[in-house]
Amino acid sequence: MDQTKFDQTKVDAAFLKLDAHKTRLQNTRMRDQFAGDPTRFGLFSVSCGDLLLDYSKNRIDTPVMTSLFDLAHAAGVESKRDAMWAGEHINFTEDRAVQHMALRYQGDSEVVVDGLDVMPDIRRVLAAMKIFVGDVRAGEITGHSGQAFTDIVNIGIGGSDLGPAMVTAALVPYTRADLRLHYVSNVDGAHMADTLKGLDPARTMFIIASKTFTTDETMTNAASAREWLVNSLGDDAVQDHFAALSTNIPACKAFGISEARIFGFWDWVGGRYSVWSAIGLPIALAIGFDNFEQFLAGAGEMDIHFRDTPLEKNLPTIMALLGVWYRNVWGFSTQAILPYDQRMNRFAAYLQQQDMESNGKSVTAENKSVSGATGPIIWGESGTNGQHAFYQLIHQGTDIIPCDFLLAVNPHEMMGQHHAKLAANCFAQSEALMLGKTLEQVLAELDIAGMDEDRAKQLAPHKVFSGNRPSNTLLYSKLDPKTLGKLIALYEHKVFVQGAIWNINSFDQWGVELGKQLAKDLLPNVLDKAGAATHDSSTEGLLAAFKTRQI
Ligand code: F6P
């Protein structure tokens, strides 16, 4: 890959400047910055249409942001972004282009990958999906015995599961009660067994979602689903009850899936970026094709924003730079994703794959070890539940955890004060993290409460909040399909910018291979097959203990 766009000397110089800013700001408190500048919110907030990013509650000032933007320029973020859009093989270890943006492109121009305009193929698959979705939802495509489908089970894992499962849950208000979507990913038979419990084979459709159509978990689950169906409806029913989403069309056919039920995509769509492709079919079945198109359009809007907006006003870039500031300069190793939306409770899990599979890397584009930290640990849970679990550590623990709060202004359900309380809690948390509470404040409170001085002195340190803890807040009108598309694309591009700054390949995932390979090697040991390999003493000990406990 052409790395001339990444200027190591300038990147190093930008990091040195940022180190100096950190030293300068070490004793600066955000609460004083807010008190000293009533325009701080306006200065450090930015919008993309209806989506507002407030990043004013961060350990920053204008010189910090200037140096962060200098870093982005030095790392060649803009030229790398352009290279991605131009279809260059920026996934250089797999020698592939990265063009998931084409899947949600709303314009009329060509999008060329490897010398070919990919838009006609994309539109062809979308058109086929639209017909299929319409017919299933209308009960015109039925099961083998002529009954309309009521339950659809998506079988996939990683990118072939997390995106559709998260989006379906997030968009429940757009789904129909008489067409239920289920997601089976884990090779643990419990996942399939629990899902199938209560389902009627005659009214159940299976979608096998796998880019490669070789992933062991998915193939194992697909075989069990097939057996369950065949046991009840016979072999002939398979083609009426199975569909496939894959780049590996011959393997789908070999499984027995009819050509009309195979929806393809392409190798320039990474697994964790595939929710926009045919992998999104279960979403379209759940929310209807028009809503699915809105979902794509929202992501398309974010693409235009990311591609055309100067870095200084560019949401994904700003979020990425703040992440780099904390990860590399302050040494904060995790990032919490905290949507104040119960239906977004799989969003953090989705972003774990998107971010950690992308940027959990240690080797640069020049095949050298990276010199600093790369991808943070992503975790989180929806509010307010998390407040009663792990927020204690976020407020008073020894680690500083930058947080992203997400909140829709308008709920789907108007139920008394529920949403007002949800919003108040969301705003309260970022305010509390920023402000903290000093020892003097605590002592004054205890005094007013009438506590005697000795007891107050003992208790007070436990009630102090150090504050100055950073967060972003993303605010949007409503969690509709378009907004969700926009939010996901925002995080995708954030991850891209961080990968560009760390000079790593954000689009491969070699780190998942060793475990897969060893699991294959270990299966004969677990099954007690002759000729199975020997292992280290711990693994052998575990295998022996496993066998002695088998009932
Ligand atoms: O976990 C590795 C991985 O390759 C992911 O990147 C991918 O999303 C997942 O497995 C599933 O792969 P496939 O869609 O090919 O079954």
Coordinates of C-alpha atoms and ligand atoms in Angstrom, one line a residue:
M1 CA 0.0 0.0 0.0
D2 CA 1.2 3.5 -0.8
Q3 CA 2.1 4.9 2.6
T4 CA 3.5 8.2 1.3
K5 CA 0.3 9.8 2.6
F6 CA 1.2 8.9 6.2
D7 CA 4.0 11.3 7.3
Q8 CA 5.7 9.6 10.3
T9 CA 7.8 12.6 11.2
K10 CA 4.8 14.9 11.2
V11 CA 2.7 12.4 13.1
D12 CA 5.5 12.1 15.8
A13 CA 5.7 15.9 16.0
A14 CA 1.9 16.1 16.4
F15 CA 2.0 13.5 19.3
L16 CA 4.8 15.5 21.0
K17 CA 2.6 18.6 20.9
L18 CA -0.3 16.6 22.3
D19 CA 1.9 15.3 25.1
A20 CA 2.8 18.9 25.9
H21 CA -0.9 19.9 25.9
K22 CA -1.6 17.0 28.3
T23 CA 1.1 18.4 30.7
R24 CA -0.4 21.9 30.3
L25 CA -4.0 20.7 31.0
Q26 CA -3.1 18.2 33.8
N27 CA -4.4 20.5 36.5
T28 CA -7.2 22.1 34.4
R29 CA -10.6 21.1 35.3
M30 CA -13.5 21.1 32.9
R31 CA -15.8 22.6 35.5
D32 CA -13.5 25.7 35.5
Q33 CA -13.4 25.7 31.7
F34 CA -17.2 25.8 31.6
A35 CA -17.3 28.5 34.3
G36 CA -14.8 30.6 32.4
D37 CA -16.3 30.3 28.9
P38 CA -20.1 30.3 28.5
T39 CA -19.7 29.6 24.8
R40 CA -17.9 26.3 25.4
F41 CA -20.9 24.2 24.2
G42 CA -21.2 26.1 21.0
L43 CA -17.5 25.9 20.4
F44 CA -17.3 22.1 20.9
S45 CA -20.5 20.8 19.4
V46 CA -21.2 19.9 15.8
S47 CA -24.1 18.5 13.7
C48 CA -24.8 16.3 10.8
G49 CA -28.4 17.2 9.9
D50 CA -30.5 16.3 12.9
L51 CA -27.7 14.5 14.7
L52 CA -25.9 16.6 17.3
L53 CA -22.5 15.7 18.8
D54 CA -21.7 17.6 22.0
Y55 CA -18.1 17.1 22.8
S56 CA -17.6 20.0 25.1
K57 CA -17.3 17.7 28.2
N58 CA -13.9 16.6 27.2
R59 CA -10.4 17.5 28.5
I60 CA -9.8 19.8 25.6
D61 CA -9.4 23.4 24.6
T62 CA -9.0 25.0 21.1
P63 CA -5.2 24.4 21.0
V64 CA -5.7 20.7 21.8
M65 CA -8.3 20.4 19.0
T66 CA -5.9 22.2 16.6
S67 CA -3.1 19.8 17.3
L68 CA -5.5 16.8 17.0
F69 CA -6.6 18.1 13.5
D70 CA -2.9 18.5 12.7
L71 CA -2.4 14.9 13.6
A72 CA -5.2 13.8 11.3
H73 CA -3.7 15.8 8.4
A74 CA -0.2 14.4 9.2
A75 CA -1.6 10.8 9.2
G76 CA -3.1 11.4 5.8
V77 CA -6.7 10.8 6.9
E78 CA -8.2 12.7 4.0
S79 CA -6.1 11.0 1.3
K80 CA -6.7 7.6 2.9
R81 CA -10.4 8.4 3.0
D82 CA -10.2 9.3 -0.7
A83 CA -8.3 6.1 -1.4
M84 CA -11.0 4.0 0.2
W85 CA -13.7 5.8 -1.9
A86 CA -11.6 5.4 -5.0
G87 CA -11.7 1.6 -4.5
E88 CA -8.0 1.2 -3.8
H89 CA -7.0 -2.0 -2.1
I90 CA -6.7 -0.4 1.3
N91 CA -7.3 -3.9 2.9
F92 CA -3.8 -4.7 1.8
T93 CA -3.2 -8.0 3.6
E94 CA -6.3 -9.5 1.9
D95 CA -5.6 -7.4 -1.3
R96 CA -9.2 -6.1 -1.3
A97 CA -11.0 -2.8 -1.8
V98 CA -13.3 -1.5 1.0
Q99 CA -16.5 -0.3 -0.5
H100 CA -19.4 -0.9 1.8
M101 CA -20.4 2.8 1.2
A102 CA -21.5 1.7 -2.3
L103 CA -24.2 -0.4 -0.7
R104 CA -25.9 2.7 0.7
Y105 CA -25.0 5.1 -2.1
Q106 CA -28.0 7.1 -3.1
G107 CA -26.7 8.9 -6.2
D108 CA -26.5 8.1 -9.9
S109 CA -22.8 8.0 -10.5
E110 CA -20.8 4.9 -11.1
V111 CA -18.9 3.3 -8.2
V112 CA -16.0 1.5 -9.6
V113 CA -14.2 -1.4 -7.9
D114 CA -11.5 -3.3 -9.7
G115 CA -12.5 -1.6 -13.0
L116 CA -16.2 -2.5 -12.7
D117 CA -19.2 -0.3 -11.8
V118 CA -20.6 -2.2 -8.9
M119 CA -23.9 -0.3 -8.7
P120 CA -25.9 -2.4 -11.2
D121 CA -25.1 -5.5 -9.2
I122 CA -26.0 -3.8 -6.0
R123 CA -29.3 -2.6 -7.4
R124 CA -30.1 -6.0 -8.8
V125 CA -29.7 -7.7 -5.4
L126 CA -31.7 -4.9 -3.7
A127 CA -34.5 -5.4 -6.3
A128 CA -34.6 -9.1 -5.6
M129 CA -34.6 -8.5 -1.9
K130 CA -37.5 -6.1 -2.3
I131 CA -39.6 -8.6 -4.1
F132 CA -38.8 -11.4 -1.7
V133 CA -39.5 -9.2 1.4
G134 CA -42.7 -7.9 -0.1
D135 CA -43.9 -11.5 -0.9
V136 CA -43.0 -13.0 2.4
R137 CA -44.6 -10.1 4.3
A138 CA -47.7 -10.4 2.2
G139 CA -47.9 -14.1 2.7
E140 CA -47.4 -14.8 -1.0
I141 CA -44.2 -16.7 -0.4
T142 CA -45.3 -19.5 2.0
G143 CA -43.9 -22.6 3.6
H144 CA -44.0 -26.0 2.0
S145 CA -47.6 -26.7 3.2
G146 CA -48.8 -23.3 2.0
Q147 CA -48.9 -21.5 5.3
A148 CA -47.6 -18.0 5.7
F149 CA -44.3 -17.6 7.6
T150 CA -44.7 -16.3 11.2
D151 CA -41.1 -16.9 12.3
I152 CA -37.8 -16.3 10.6
V153 CA -34.6 -17.6 12.1
N154 CA -31.4 -16.0 11.0
I155 CA -28.4 -18.3 11.4
G156 CA -25.0 -16.4 11.3
I157 CA -22.3 -15.2 13.5
G158 CA -20.1 -12.0 13.9
G159 CA -20.9 -9.6 11.1
S160 CA -23.6 -12.0 9.8
D161 CA -25.5 -11.8 13.1
L162 CA -24.6 -8.8 15.2
G163 CA -25.7 -6.0 12.8
P164 CA -29.1 -7.5 11.8
A165 CA -29.8 -8.6 15.4
M166 CA -28.9 -5.2 16.9
V167 CA -30.8 -3.3 14.2
T168 CA -33.9 -5.5 14.5
A169 CA -34.0 -5.0 18.3
A170 CA -33.4 -1.2 17.9
L171 CA -36.2 -0.8 15.4
V172 CA -38.9 -2.9 17.1
P173 CA -41.5 -0.1 16.7
Y174 CA -41.3 -0.7 12.9
T175 CA -41.7 -4.5 13.2
R176 CA -44.9 -6.6 13.0
A177 CA -46.1 -8.8 15.8
D178 CA -47.1 -11.6 13.3
L179 CA -43.6 -11.9 11.8
R180 CA -41.0 -12.6 14.4
L181 CA -37.2 -12.5 13.8
H182 CA -34.9 -14.7 15.8
Y183 CA -31.1 -14.8 15.7
V184 CA -29.0 -17.9 16.3
S185 CA -25.3 -17.5 16.3
N186 CA -23.6 -19.6 19.0
V187 CA -22.4 -23.1 18.3
D188 CA -23.7 -23.9 21.8
G189 CA -26.7 -26.1 20.9
A190 CA -28.7 -24.3 23.6
H191 CA -29.0 -21.3 21.4
M192 CA -30.7 -23.2 18.6
A193 CA -32.7 -25.4 21.0
D194 CA -34.1 -22.4 22.9
T195 CA -34.9 -20.6 19.7
L196 CA -36.7 -23.5 18.1
K197 CA -38.8 -24.3 21.2
G198 CA -42.4 -23.4 20.4
L199 CA -41.7 -22.7 16.7
D200 CA -43.9 -24.4 14.1
P201 CA -41.7 -25.9 11.3
A202 CA -44.5 -25.3 8.8
R203 CA -44.4 -21.6 9.4
T204 CA -40.6 -21.1 10.1
M205 CA -38.1 -19.8 7.6
F206 CA -34.3 -20.1 8.0
I207 CA -31.9 -17.6 6.6
I208 CA -28.3 -18.9 6.5
A209 CA -26.1 -15.7 6.6
S210 CA -22.5 -16.2 6.0
K211 CA -20.1 -14.3 3.8
T212 CA -17.9 -17.3 3.3
F213 CA -20.5 -20.1 3.9
T214 CA -17.7 -22.0 5.6
T215 CA -17.9 -20.6 9.2
D216 CA -18.1 -23.7 11.5
E217 CA -20.6 -22.3 13.9
T218 CA -23.0 -21.3 11.2
M219 CA -22.6 -24.4 9.2
T220 CA -23.2 -26.5 12.3
N221 CA -26.3 -24.6 13.2
A222 CA -27.6 -24.7 9.6
A223 CA -27.2 -28.5 9.5
S224 CA -29.2 -28.8 12.8
A225 CA -31.9 -26.4 11.5
R226 CA -32.2 -28.5 8.3
E227 CA -32.5 -31.7 10.3
W228 CA -35.2 -30.1 12.5
L229 CA -37.2 -29.1 9.5
V230 CA -36.7 -32.3 7.5
N231 CA -37.7 -34.4 10.5
S232 CA -41.0 -32.7 10.4
L233 CA -41.7 -31.7 6.8
G234 CA -39.3 -33.9 4.7
D235 CA -36.4 -33.2 2.4
D236 CA -38.6 -31.5 -0.2
A237 CA -39.4 -28.7 2.2
V238 CA -35.8 -27.4 2.4
Q239 CA -36.0 -25.2 -0.7
D240 CA -39.2 -23.6 0.5
H241 CA -37.9 -22.9 4.0
F242 CA -34.3 -21.9 3.5
A243 CA -32.7 -18.8 2.1
A244 CA -29.0 -17.8 2.0
L245 CA -27.0 -14.6 2.1
S246 CA -23.5 -15.1 1.0
T247 CA -20.6 -14.3 -1.4
N248 CA -20.2 -18.1 -1.9
I249 CA -23.1 -19.0 -4.2
P250 CA -21.9 -22.5 -5.1
A251 CA -21.8 -23.5 -1.4
C252 CA -25.3 -22.2 -0.9
K253 CA -26.5 -24.3 -3.8
A254 CA -24.7 -27.3 -2.5
F255 CA -26.6 -26.9 0.8
G256 CA -29.8 -27.3 -1.2
I257 CA -30.9 -23.7 -1.4
S258 CA -32.6 -22.7 -4.6
E259 CA -31.0 -20.0 -6.7
A260 CA -34.0 -17.7 -6.3
R261 CA -33.5 -17.7 -2.5
I262 CA -29.8 -16.8 -2.6
F263 CA -28.9 -13.2 -2.2
G264 CA -25.3 -12.4 -2.9
F265 CA -22.7 -9.8 -2.0
W266 CA -19.1 -9.3 -2.8
D267 CA -15.6 -9.6 -1.3
W268 CA -15.2 -5.8 -1.0
V269 CA -17.8 -5.9 1.8
G270 CA -16.1 -6.8 5.0
G271 CA -18.1 -9.1 7.4
R272 CA -18.5 -6.4 10.0
Y273 CA -19.6 -3.9 7.4
S274 CA -22.1 -6.2 5.8
V275 CA -25.3 -5.1 7.5
W276 CA -25.9 -2.8 4.4
S277 CA -25.7 -5.8 2.0
A278 CA -27.9 -8.8 1.6
I279 CA -27.0 -9.6 5.2
G280 CA -29.6 -6.9 6.0
L281 CA -32.4 -9.1 4.5
P282 CA -33.7 -10.1 8.0
I283 CA -33.9 -6.5 8.9
A284 CA -35.9 -5.7 5.7
L285 CA -38.2 -8.7 6.5
A286 CA -38.7 -7.3 10.0
I287 CA -39.3 -3.6 9.3
G288 CA -40.3 -3.7 5.6
F289 CA -38.3 -2.7 2.6
D290 CA -39.1 1.0 2.6
N291 CA -37.8 1.3 6.1
F292 CA -34.7 -0.7 5.1
E293 CA -34.1 1.8 2.3
Q294 CA -34.3 4.6 4.9
F295 CA -31.7 2.8 7.0
L296 CA -29.4 2.7 4.0
A297 CA -30.2 6.4 3.2
G298 CA -29.2 7.5 6.7
A299 CA -25.8 5.8 6.4
G300 CA -25.5 7.4 2.9
E301 CA -26.0 10.8 4.5
M302 CA -23.2 10.1 7.0
D303 CA -21.0 9.0 4.1
I304 CA -21.4 12.3 2.4
H305 CA -20.8 14.2 5.6
F306 CA -17.6 12.2 6.3
R307 CA -16.4 12.5 2.7
D308 CA -17.1 16.2 2.1
T309 CA -17.0 18.0 5.4
P310 CA -13.7 19.6 6.5
L311 CA -12.1 17.5 9.3
E312 CA -12.7 20.4 11.8
K313 CA -16.5 19.9 11.5
N314 CA -16.5 16.2 10.7
L315 CA -18.3 14.1 13.3
P316 CA -16.5 10.8 12.8
T317 CA -13.1 12.5 12.7
I318 CA -13.7 14.5 15.8
M319 CA -14.9 11.4 17.7
A320 CA -11.9 9.5 16.4
L321 CA -9.4 12.2 17.4
L322 CA -10.9 12.4 20.9
G323 CA -10.5 8.6 21.1
V324 CA -6.8 8.8 20.0
W325 CA -6.2 11.7 22.5
Y326 CA -7.4 9.5 25.4
R327 CA -6.0 6.2 24.2
N328 CA -2.5 7.4 23.2
V329 CA -1.9 10.6 25.2
W330 CA -3.8 10.0 28.4
G331 CA -3.5 6.2 28.4
F332 CA -7.2 5.5 28.9
S333 CA -7.7 2.0 27.6
T334 CA -11.5 1.5 27.4
Q335 CA -14.5 3.4 26.0
A336 CA -18.0 3.0 27.2
I337 CA -21.0 3.1 24.9
L338 CA -24.1 4.2 26.8
P339 CA -27.3 4.5 24.8
Y340 CA -30.2 5.8 26.8
D341 CA -32.5 3.6 24.8
Q342 CA -33.5 0.1 25.9
R343 CA -33.8 -1.0 22.3
M344 CA -30.2 -0.2 21.7
N345 CA -29.0 -2.7 24.3
R346 CA -27.0 -4.6 21.6
F347 CA -25.4 -1.5 20.3
A348 CA -22.2 -1.9 22.4
A349 CA -21.9 -5.5 21.4
Y350 CA -22.2 -4.6 17.8
L351 CA -19.6 -1.8 18.1
Q352 CA -17.3 -4.3 19.9
Q353 CA -16.9 -6.2 16.6
Q354 CA -16.9 -3.1 14.5
D355 CA -14.1 -1.4 16.5
M356 CA -12.2 -4.2 18.2
E357 CA -12.0 -6.6 15.2
S358 CA -11.0 -3.6 13.1
N359 CA -8.4 -1.9 15.3
G360 CA -7.2 -4.6 17.6
K361 CA -4.0 -4.7 15.7
S362 CA -0.3 -4.4 16.5
V363 CA 1.5 -4.3 13.1
T364 CA 1.7 -1.2 10.9
A365 CA 1.2 -0.9 7.2
E366 CA 5.1 -1.1 7.0
N367 CA 5.0 -4.5 8.7
K368 CA 6.5 -3.1 11.9
S369 CA 5.2 -3.3 15.4
V370 CA 3.1 -0.3 16.4
S371 CA 4.8 2.1 18.7
G372 CA 1.8 3.0 20.8
A373 CA -1.6 1.7 21.8
T374 CA -4.3 1.0 19.2
G375 CA -8.0 0.1 19.5
P376 CA -9.6 0.6 22.9
I377 CA -11.7 -2.0 24.7
I378 CA -15.3 -1.2 23.8
W379 CA -18.1 -2.0 26.2
G380 CA -21.4 -0.7 27.5
E381 CA -25.0 -1.2 28.2
S382 CA -28.1 0.9 27.9
G383 CA -29.0 3.4 30.5
T384 CA -30.5 3.7 33.0
N385 CA -29.7 0.0 33.8
G386 CA -25.9 0.5 33.8
Q387 CA -26.3 3.2 36.4
H388 CA -27.2 0.5 38.9
A389 CA -24.4 -1.7 37.9
F390 CA -21.0 -0.4 36.7
Y391 CA -21.4 3.4 36.8
Q392 CA -19.9 3.4 40.4
L393 CA -16.6 2.5 38.8
I394 CA -17.0 5.1 36.0
H395 CA -17.6 7.8 38.7
Q396 CA -15.2 6.8 41.4
G397 CA -13.0 4.0 40.1
T398 CA -9.2 4.4 39.5
D399 CA -9.6 4.1 35.7
I400 CA -10.9 7.0 33.6
I401 CA -13.4 5.8 31.1
P402 CA -14.5 8.1 28.3
C403 CA -18.2 7.6 27.7
D404 CA -20.5 8.1 24.7
F405 CA -24.0 8.9 25.7
L406 CA -26.7 8.5 23.1
L407 CA -30.3 9.8 23.4
A408 CA -33.3 10.3 21.2
V409 CA -35.3 13.4 22.0
N410 CA -38.7 11.8 21.1
P411 CA -39.6 8.3 22.3
H412 CA -41.8 5.9 20.3
E413 CA -44.1 5.6 23.3
M414 CA -45.6 8.5 25.2
M415 CA -45.9 7.0 28.7
G416 CA -46.1 9.5 31.5
Q417 CA -42.8 10.9 32.5
H418 CA -40.7 7.9 31.4
H419 CA -38.9 9.7 28.6
A420 CA -38.3 12.9 30.6
K421 CA -36.8 10.8 33.4
L422 CA -34.6 8.9 30.9
A423 CA -33.4 12.2 29.4
A424 CA -32.8 13.7 32.8
N425 CA -30.7 10.7 33.8
C426 CA -28.7 10.8 30.6
F427 CA -27.9 14.5 31.0
A428 CA -27.2 14.1 34.7
Q429 CA -24.6 11.4 34.2
S430 CA -22.4 13.4 31.8
E431 CA -22.8 16.5 34.1
A432 CA -21.9 14.5 37.2
L433 CA -18.9 13.0 35.4
M434 CA -17.7 16.4 34.4
L435 CA -18.4 18.4 37.5
G436 CA -17.6 15.8 40.2
K437 CA -18.0 16.8 43.8
T438 CA -15.3 18.3 46.0
L439 CA -14.4 17.5 49.6
E440 CA -15.6 21.0 50.6
Q441 CA -18.9 20.4 48.9
V442 CA -19.3 17.1 50.6
L443 CA -18.4 18.5 54.0
A444 CA -20.8 21.4 53.6
E445 CA -23.6 19.0 52.6
L446 CA -23.0 16.8 55.7
D447 CA -22.9 19.8 57.9
I448 CA -26.3 21.0 56.6
A449 CA -27.6 17.4 57.2
G450 CA -26.5 17.8 60.8
M451 CA -23.8 15.2 60.9
D452 CA -21.2 15.6 63.7
E453 CA -17.8 16.8 62.6
D454 CA -15.8 13.7 63.3
R455 CA -18.2 11.3 61.5
A456 CA -18.4 13.8 58.6
K457 CA -14.6 13.9 58.3
Q458 CA -14.5 10.1 58.1
L459 CA -17.3 9.7 55.6
A460 CA -16.5 12.7 53.4
P461 CA -13.6 11.2 51.3
H462 CA -15.9 8.3 50.3
K463 CA -18.5 10.8 48.9
V464 CA -16.0 12.8 46.9
F465 CA -16.3 12.6 43.1
S466 CA -13.0 13.5 41.3
G467 CA -15.0 14.7 38.3
N468 CA -13.2 15.9 35.2
R469 CA -14.3 12.6 33.5
P470 CA -14.8 12.9 29.8
S471 CA -17.9 12.2 27.7
N472 CA -19.6 12.8 24.4
T473 CA -23.3 13.1 23.9
L474 CA -25.1 12.2 20.7
L475 CA -28.6 13.6 20.5
Y476 CA -31.1 13.0 17.7
S477 CA -34.8 13.5 17.1
K478 CA -36.0 9.9 17.1
L479 CA -34.5 6.4 16.7
D480 CA -35.9 5.8 13.3
P481 CA -34.3 3.6 10.6
K482 CA -32.6 6.6 9.0
T483 CA -31.1 7.8 12.2
L484 CA -29.9 4.4 13.2
G485 CA -28.2 4.0 9.7
K486 CA -26.5 7.3 10.3
L487 CA -25.3 6.4 13.8
I488 CA -23.8 3.1 12.7
A489 CA -22.0 4.8 9.7
L490 CA -20.7 7.4 12.1
Y491 CA -19.0 4.8 14.2
E492 CA -17.7 3.0 11.1
H493 CA -15.9 6.1 9.9
K494 CA -14.7 6.9 13.4
V495 CA -13.0 3.5 13.4
F496 CA -11.6 4.1 10.0
V497 CA -10.0 7.4 11.0
Q498 CA -8.4 5.9 14.1
G499 CA -7.0 3.0 12.0
A500 CA -5.6 5.6 9.6
I501 CA -3.9 7.5 12.4
W502 CA -2.4 4.3 13.9
N503 CA -1.4 3.3 10.4
I504 CA -2.9 -0.2 10.7
N505 CA -5.1 -2.3 8.4
S506 CA -8.6 -1.9 9.9
F507 CA -10.2 -4.3 7.5
D508 CA -8.6 -7.7 8.1
Q509 CA -9.0 -10.0 11.2
W510 CA -6.2 -12.5 11.3
G511 CA -6.4 -12.5 15.1
V512 CA -9.5 -14.7 15.0
E513 CA -7.7 -17.5 13.0
L514 CA -5.5 -19.2 15.6
G515 CA -8.4 -20.1 17.9
K516 CA -10.4 -21.4 15.0
Q517 CA -7.5 -23.6 13.9
L518 CA -6.8 -25.0 17.4
A519 CA -10.5 -25.7 17.9
K520 CA -10.5 -27.8 14.8
D521 CA -7.4 -29.6 16.1
L522 CA -8.9 -30.2 19.5
L523 CA -12.3 -31.6 18.3
P524 CA -10.8 -35.1 17.8
N525 CA -9.5 -35.0 21.3
V526 CA -12.9 -34.0 22.7
L527 CA -14.6 -36.7 20.6
D528 CA -11.9 -39.2 21.7
K529 CA -11.0 -40.1 18.1
A530 CA -7.9 -42.2 17.5
G531 CA -4.8 -40.3 16.3
A532 CA -5.8 -37.1 18.1
A533 CA -2.9 -34.7 18.7
T534 CA -1.2 -34.2 22.1
H535 CA -1.2 -30.8 23.8
D536 CA 0.4 -28.9 26.6
S537 CA -0.2 -30.2 30.2
S538 CA -2.9 -27.7 31.0
T539 CA -4.9 -28.5 27.9
E540 CA -4.4 -32.3 28.4
G541 CA -5.4 -31.9 32.1
L542 CA -8.6 -30.0 31.1
L543 CA -9.4 -32.6 28.5
A544 CA -9.0 -35.4 31.0
A545 CA -11.1 -33.6 33.6
F546 CA -13.8 -32.9 30.9
K547 CA -13.9 -36.6 30.1
T548 CA -14.1 -37.9 33.7
R549 CA -17.1 -35.6 34.3
Q550 CA -19.0 -36.6 31.1
I551 CA -22.3 -38.3 32.1
Ligands
F6P1 O1 -15.0 -13.8 13.5 C1 -14.4 -13.7 12.2 C2 -15.3 -13.5 11.1 O2 -14.7 -13.7 9.9 C3 -16.0 -12.1 11.1 O3 -15.2 -11.2 10.6 C4 -17.2 -12.4 10.4 O4 -18.1 -11.4 10.5 C5 -17.7 -13.7 11.0 O5 -16.4 -14.4 11.2 C6 -18.6 -14.5 10.2 O6 -18.1 -14.9 9.0 P1 -19.1 -15.4 7.8 O7 -20.0 -14.3 7.5 O8 -18.2 -15.7 6.7 O9 -19.7 -16.6 8.3

